[in-house]
Tab-separated table of C-alpha atoms in Angstrom:
chain	number	residue	atom	x	y	z
A	1	UNK	CA	-214.643	57.480	-21.440
A	2	UNK	CA	-216.976	54.333	-20.703
A	3	UNK	CA	-218.626	56.194	-17.734
A	4	UNK	CA	-220.287	59.709	-17.986
A	5	UNK	CA	-218.646	62.679	-16.047
A	6	UNK	CA	-220.579	65.559	-15.013
A	7	UNK	CA	-219.673	68.607	-16.935
A	8	UNK	CA	-220.627	72.088	-17.382
A	9	UNK	CA	-220.610	74.364	-20.530
A	10	UNK	CA	-219.255	78.012	-19.960
A	11	UNK	CA	-219.870	79.990	-23.133
A	12	UNK	CA	-219.433	76.868	-25.231
A	13	UNK	CA	-216.496	75.692	-23.310
A	14	UNK	CA	-216.703	72.267	-21.275
A	15	UNK	CA	-215.326	71.772	-18.075
A	16	UNK	CA	-215.799	68.546	-15.953
A	17	UNK	CA	-216.891	68.971	-12.448
A	18	UNK	CA	-214.440	66.665	-10.909
A	19	UNK	CA	-212.538	66.895	-7.509
A	20	UNK	CA	-208.796	66.548	-7.225
A	21	UNK	CA	-209.070	62.890	-6.110
A	22	UNK	CA	-211.403	62.280	-9.001
A	23	UNK	CA	-209.358	63.905	-11.806
A	24	UNK	CA	-206.257	61.983	-10.445
A	25	UNK	CA	-208.399	58.669	-10.800
A	26	UNK	CA	-209.079	59.168	-14.252
A	27	UNK	CA	-205.529	60.220	-15.184
A	28	UNK	CA	-204.207	56.949	-13.608
A	29	UNK	CA	-206.957	55.108	-15.628
A	30	UNK	CA	-205.846	56.776	-18.591
A	31	UNK	CA	-202.360	55.618	-18.216
A	32	UNK	CA	-203.582	52.011	-17.506
A	33	UNK	CA	-205.543	52.086	-20.756
A	34	UNK	CA	-202.438	53.407	-22.758
A	35	UNK	CA	-204.353	55.295	-25.118
A	36	UNK	CA	-202.998	58.716	-25.869
A	37	UNK	CA	-205.225	61.334	-24.173
A	38	UNK	CA	-205.102	65.081	-23.395
A	39	UNK	CA	-206.068	66.558	-20.108
A	40	UNK	CA	-206.859	70.450	-19.910
A	41	UNK	CA	-206.452	72.393	-16.949
A	42	UNK	CA	-208.887	75.265	-17.581
A	43	UNK	CA	-209.059	78.632	-15.897
A	44	UNK	CA	-211.184	81.788	-16.501
A	45	UNK	CA	-208.655	83.358	-18.818
A	46	UNK	CA	-208.891	80.038	-20.908
A	47	UNK	CA	-212.621	80.509	-21.028
A	48	UNK	CA	-212.162	83.977	-22.310
A	49	UNK	CA	-209.527	83.284	-25.003
A	50	UNK	CA	-211.605	80.295	-26.530
A	51	UNK	CA	-214.279	82.799	-27.350
A	52	UNK	CA	-212.048	84.317	-30.059
A	53	UNK	CA	-209.697	81.222	-30.904
A	54	UNK	CA	-212.045	78.491	-32.220
A	55	UNK	CA	-208.955	76.249	-32.622
A	56	UNK	CA	-208.498	76.499	-28.680
A	57	UNK	CA	-212.148	76.044	-27.853
A	58	UNK	CA	-212.287	72.857	-30.203
A	59	UNK	CA	-209.290	71.411	-28.374
A	60	UNK	CA	-210.635	71.878	-25.136
A	61	UNK	CA	-213.896	70.313	-26.048
A	62	UNK	CA	-212.251	67.221	-27.474
A	63	UNK	CA	-209.980	66.909	-24.356
A	64	UNK	CA	-210.435	63.702	-22.361
A	65	UNK	CA	-210.633	65.528	-19.168
A	66	UNK	CA	-210.921	69.228	-18.392
A	67	UNK	CA	-210.334	70.231	-14.727
A	68	UNK	CA	-211.760	73.620	-13.349
A	69	UNK	CA	-208.505	75.397	-12.715
A	70	UNK	CA	-209.750	78.563	-11.297
A	71	UNK	CA	-211.771	80.087	-8.468
A	72	UNK	CA	-213.520	81.884	-11.178
A	73	UNK	CA	-214.946	78.962	-12.607
A	74	UNK	CA	-216.105	77.729	-9.482
A	75	UNK	CA	-217.707	81.116	-8.643
A	76	UNK	CA	-219.629	81.129	-12.055
A	77	UNK	CA	-220.700	77.754	-11.570
A	78	UNK	CA	-221.946	78.166	-7.909
A	79	UNK	CA	-223.824	81.325	-8.487
A	80	UNK	CA	-226.021	79.274	-11.013
A	81	UNK	CA	-226.518	76.625	-8.364
A	82	UNK	CA	-224.282	74.176	-10.369
A	83	UNK	CA	-222.021	71.946	-8.144
A	84	UNK	CA	-218.423	71.980	-9.074
A	85	UNK	CA	-216.441	70.320	-6.303
A	86	UNK	CA	-213.142	72.374	-5.936
A	87	UNK	CA	-210.274	73.662	-7.959
A	88	UNK	CA	-207.961	71.154	-9.480
A	89	UNK	CA	-204.983	73.176	-10.571
A	90	UNK	CA	-202.070	72.111	-12.650
A	91	UNK	CA	-199.557	72.508	-9.981
A	92	UNK	CA	-201.577	70.239	-7.314
A	93	UNK	CA	-202.103	67.626	-10.207
A	94	UNK	CA	-198.429	67.164	-10.755
A	95	UNK	CA	-197.515	67.207	-7.035
A	96	UNK	CA	-200.125	64.360	-6.595
A	97	UNK	CA	-198.786	62.770	-9.591
A	98	UNK	CA	-195.031	62.926	-8.285
A	99	UNK	CA	-196.516	61.470	-4.898
A	100	UNK	CA	-198.095	58.580	-6.814
A	101	UNK	CA	-194.860	58.062	-8.852
A	102	UNK	CA	-192.756	57.725	-5.679
A	103	UNK	CA	-195.189	54.899	-4.517
A	104	UNK	CA	-195.955	53.266	-8.149
A	105	UNK	CA	-193.078	54.174	-10.495
A	106	UNK	CA	-195.466	56.291	-12.717
A	107	UNK	CA	-193.142	57.710	-15.145
A	108	UNK	CA	-193.197	61.732	-15.648
A	109	UNK	CA	-191.656	63.917	-18.193
A	110	UNK	CA	-191.355	67.724	-17.881
A	111	UNK	CA	-191.650	69.795	-20.949
A	112	UNK	CA	-191.635	73.581	-20.823
A	113	UNK	CA	-190.685	76.693	-18.862
A	114	UNK	CA	-187.119	78.619	-19.145
A	115	UNK	CA	-183.954	76.470	-19.531
A	116	UNK	CA	-183.168	75.022	-16.113
A	117	UNK	CA	-186.644	75.422	-14.297
A	118	UNK	CA	-188.305	72.102	-15.161
A	119	UNK	CA	-184.950	70.271	-13.961
A	120	UNK	CA	-184.995	72.360	-10.913
A	121	UNK	CA	-188.784	71.375	-10.351
A	122	UNK	CA	-187.928	67.594	-10.671
A	123	UNK	CA	-184.786	68.142	-8.275
A	124	UNK	CA	-187.125	69.379	-5.575
A	125	UNK	CA	-189.961	66.869	-6.402
A	126	UNK	CA	-187.063	63.994	-5.963
A	127	UNK	CA	-186.191	65.733	-2.365
A	128	UNK	CA	-189.856	65.762	-1.446
A	129	UNK	CA	-191.008	62.268	-2.668
A	130	UNK	CA	-187.799	59.762	-2.881
A	131	UNK	CA	-188.248	57.369	-5.696
A	132	UNK	CA	-190.467	59.784	-7.871
A	133	UNK	CA	-189.698	58.688	-11.561
A	134	UNK	CA	-189.051	61.955	-13.451
A	135	UNK	CA	-187.916	60.330	-16.533
A	136	UNK	CA	-186.915	63.478	-18.618
A	137	UNK	CA	-186.925	67.386	-18.584
A	138	UNK	CA	-186.544	69.792	-21.694
A	139	UNK	CA	-187.142	73.578	-21.454
A	140	UNK	CA	-189.944	75.118	-23.620
A	141	UNK	CA	-187.734	77.545	-25.568
A	142	UNK	CA	-186.713	75.386	-28.591
A	143	UNK	CA	-186.934	76.891	-32.002
A	144	UNK	CA	-189.506	75.141	-34.544
A	145	UNK	CA	-186.920	73.324	-36.349
A	146	UNK	CA	-185.812	71.322	-32.982
A	147	UNK	CA	-189.513	70.200	-32.480
A	148	UNK	CA	-188.845	66.849	-34.203
A	149	UNK	CA	-185.861	66.106	-31.829
A	150	UNK	CA	-187.683	67.186	-28.713
A	151	UNK	CA	-190.337	64.614	-29.657
A	152	UNK	CA	-187.996	62.044	-30.309
A	153	UNK	CA	-186.297	62.473	-26.811
A	154	UNK	CA	-189.982	62.326	-25.137
A	155	UNK	CA	-190.804	59.063	-27.116
A	156	UNK	CA	-187.436	57.414	-26.175
A	157	UNK	CA	-188.126	58.238	-22.354
A	158	UNK	CA	-191.430	56.440	-22.605
A	159	UNK	CA	-193.136	58.475	-19.898
A	160	UNK	CA	-196.687	57.630	-18.861
A	161	UNK	CA	-197.774	61.260	-18.207
A	162	UNK	CA	-196.329	64.385	-20.134
A	163	UNK	CA	-196.717	67.691	-18.171
A	164	UNK	CA	-196.266	70.719	-20.782
A	165	UNK	CA	-195.667	73.974	-19.363
A	166	UNK	CA	-195.823	76.368	-22.288
A	167	UNK	CA	-198.533	78.665	-21.425
A	168	UNK	CA	-202.088	78.867	-22.823
A	169	UNK	CA	-202.825	78.143	-25.729
A	170	UNK	CA	-199.740	77.208	-26.783
A	171	UNK	CA	-199.310	74.182	-24.692
A	172	UNK	CA	-202.782	72.844	-25.601
A	173	UNK	CA	-202.170	73.395	-29.322
A	174	UNK	CA	-198.795	71.668	-29.181
A	175	UNK	CA	-200.176	68.525	-27.101
A	176	UNK	CA	-203.156	68.358	-29.564
A	177	UNK	CA	-200.541	68.326	-32.575
A	178	UNK	CA	-198.183	65.635	-31.289
A	179	UNK	CA	-200.317	63.627	-29.004
A	180	UNK	CA	-200.465	60.587	-31.341
A	181	UNK	CA	-196.775	60.979	-32.484
A	182	UNK	CA	-195.773	60.869	-28.900
A	183	UNK	CA	-197.438	57.849	-27.889
A	184	UNK	CA	-197.710	59.153	-24.222
A	185	UNK	CA	-200.813	57.828	-22.380
A	186	UNK	CA	-201.623	61.142	-20.811
A	187	UNK	CA	-200.295	64.577	-22.043
A	188	UNK	CA	-201.502	67.637	-19.631
A	189	UNK	CA	-201.064	71.372	-20.175
A	190	UNK	CA	-199.854	72.702	-16.819
A	191	UNK	CA	-198.832	76.510	-17.229
A	192	UNK	CA	-196.782	77.942	-14.761
A	193	UNK	CA	-196.395	74.905	-12.633
A	194	UNK	CA	-192.577	74.351	-13.103
A	195	UNK	CA	-192.149	77.973	-12.088
A	196	UNK	CA	-193.564	77.281	-8.932
A	197	UNK	CA	-192.278	73.681	-8.232
A	198	UNK	CA	-188.995	75.178	-8.711
A	199	UNK	CA	-189.167	77.709	-6.195
A	200	UNK	CA	-188.599	80.448	-8.908
A	201	UNK	CA	-192.350	81.742	-8.398
A	202	UNK	CA	-194.004	81.512	-4.749
A	203	UNK	CA	-197.483	80.545	-4.852
A	204	UNK	CA	-199.763	82.546	-2.861
A	205	UNK	CA	-200.625	82.079	0.747
A	206	UNK	CA	-203.439	79.605	1.275
A	207	UNK	CA	-205.529	82.148	2.788
A	208	UNK	CA	-205.316	84.383	-0.516
A	209	UNK	CA	-206.192	81.127	-2.614
A	210	UNK	CA	-209.196	80.511	-0.654
A	211	UNK	CA	-210.442	83.959	-1.111
A	212	UNK	CA	-209.735	83.699	-4.975
A	213	UNK	CA	-207.082	86.354	-4.830
A	214	UNK	CA	-204.242	84.399	-6.096
A	215	UNK	CA	-204.499	86.309	-9.361
A	216	UNK	CA	-203.317	89.489	-7.512
A	217	UNK	CA	-200.280	87.835	-5.790
A	218	UNK	CA	-199.021	86.789	-9.024
A	219	UNK	CA	-199.252	90.168	-10.657
A	220	UNK	CA	-197.608	91.630	-7.802
A	221	UNK	CA	-194.673	89.111	-8.114
A	222	UNK	CA	-194.721	88.822	-11.976
A	223	UNK	CA	-196.024	91.962	-13.903
A	224	UNK	CA	-195.718	89.917	-17.168
A	225	UNK	CA	-198.867	88.253	-16.051
A	226	UNK	CA	-200.703	91.401	-16.165
A	227	UNK	CA	-202.101	91.103	-19.533
A	228	UNK	CA	-203.674	87.726	-18.750
A	229	UNK	CA	-205.037	89.145	-15.641
A	230	UNK	CA	-206.980	91.505	-17.613
A	231	UNK	CA	-209.177	88.959	-18.931
A	232	UNK	CA	-210.554	88.334	-15.273
A	233	UNK	CA	-212.733	91.267	-15.395
A	234	UNK	CA	-213.915	90.260	-18.845
A	235	UNK	CA	-214.954	86.925	-17.591
A	236	UNK	CA	-216.949	88.165	-14.663
A	237	UNK	CA	-218.705	90.675	-16.793
A	238	UNK	CA	-219.551	87.832	-19.379
A	239	UNK	CA	-220.972	85.825	-16.565
A	240	UNK	CA	-222.699	88.697	-14.925
A	241	UNK	CA	-224.508	89.754	-18.134
A	242	UNK	CA	-225.068	86.591	-19.852
A	243	UNK	CA	-227.909	84.500	-17.880
A	244	UNK	CA	-227.990	81.513	-19.941
A	245	UNK	CA	-223.952	81.132	-20.351
A	246	UNK	CA	-223.612	78.195	-18.134
A	247	UNK	CA	-225.320	74.683	-18.604
A	248	UNK	CA	-225.021	71.537	-17.321
A	249	UNK	CA	-223.890	68.595	-19.850
A	250	UNK	CA	-222.497	65.194	-19.544
A	251	UNK	CA	-219.535	63.844	-21.374
A	252	UNK	CA	-219.004	59.840	-22.421
């Protein structure tokens, strides 16, 4: 990056202090520069996972943009008096990019989730944003021996932005492994975004999102998320018991 982006380090995990508008601006600039880059949407559970997964931590810290994708990260920063503008989630990023695509022809590719889910998310976005350019979809349940074929399909589709929904940390590691082979200007890990955009999973009401209780809604509607949610109390405990856990840093 040519300009310096304000960032914080949470237990050695870098997160950029960007708003949604700023994140979209950086992503579109990356597309124009056409150099393969990785964008990470970091939530509290990812910060906890990175404490015992050095590979994941290194990927996050090498990423070209890391957005704050949880109320927990905002809370941790604000209680230390560090400015963090707002939550910048994978769901909202993809929706905004779809809107931009309908206006500019930005080419998107959806990879991940169960068979049919990415396709349904694409269908709904086409209804919402007529003209959106979603140039391909592929589910995330392919065997290792099929990876080469999936990579070839993505390369041939020539997207500007690849949205990968395989869950943490698989999606981050998959992007890191194939980013240069794919040649896609921007690859983003977006977690359960396609489940939400397809209508398979309802997003929490806005009031719960603002209260930071979206995690409770997710568990109530998908008990399989319980193991991930168990990381949230650990994150809170880490923040409360380590006074020097967060520091302001800058990125190039």
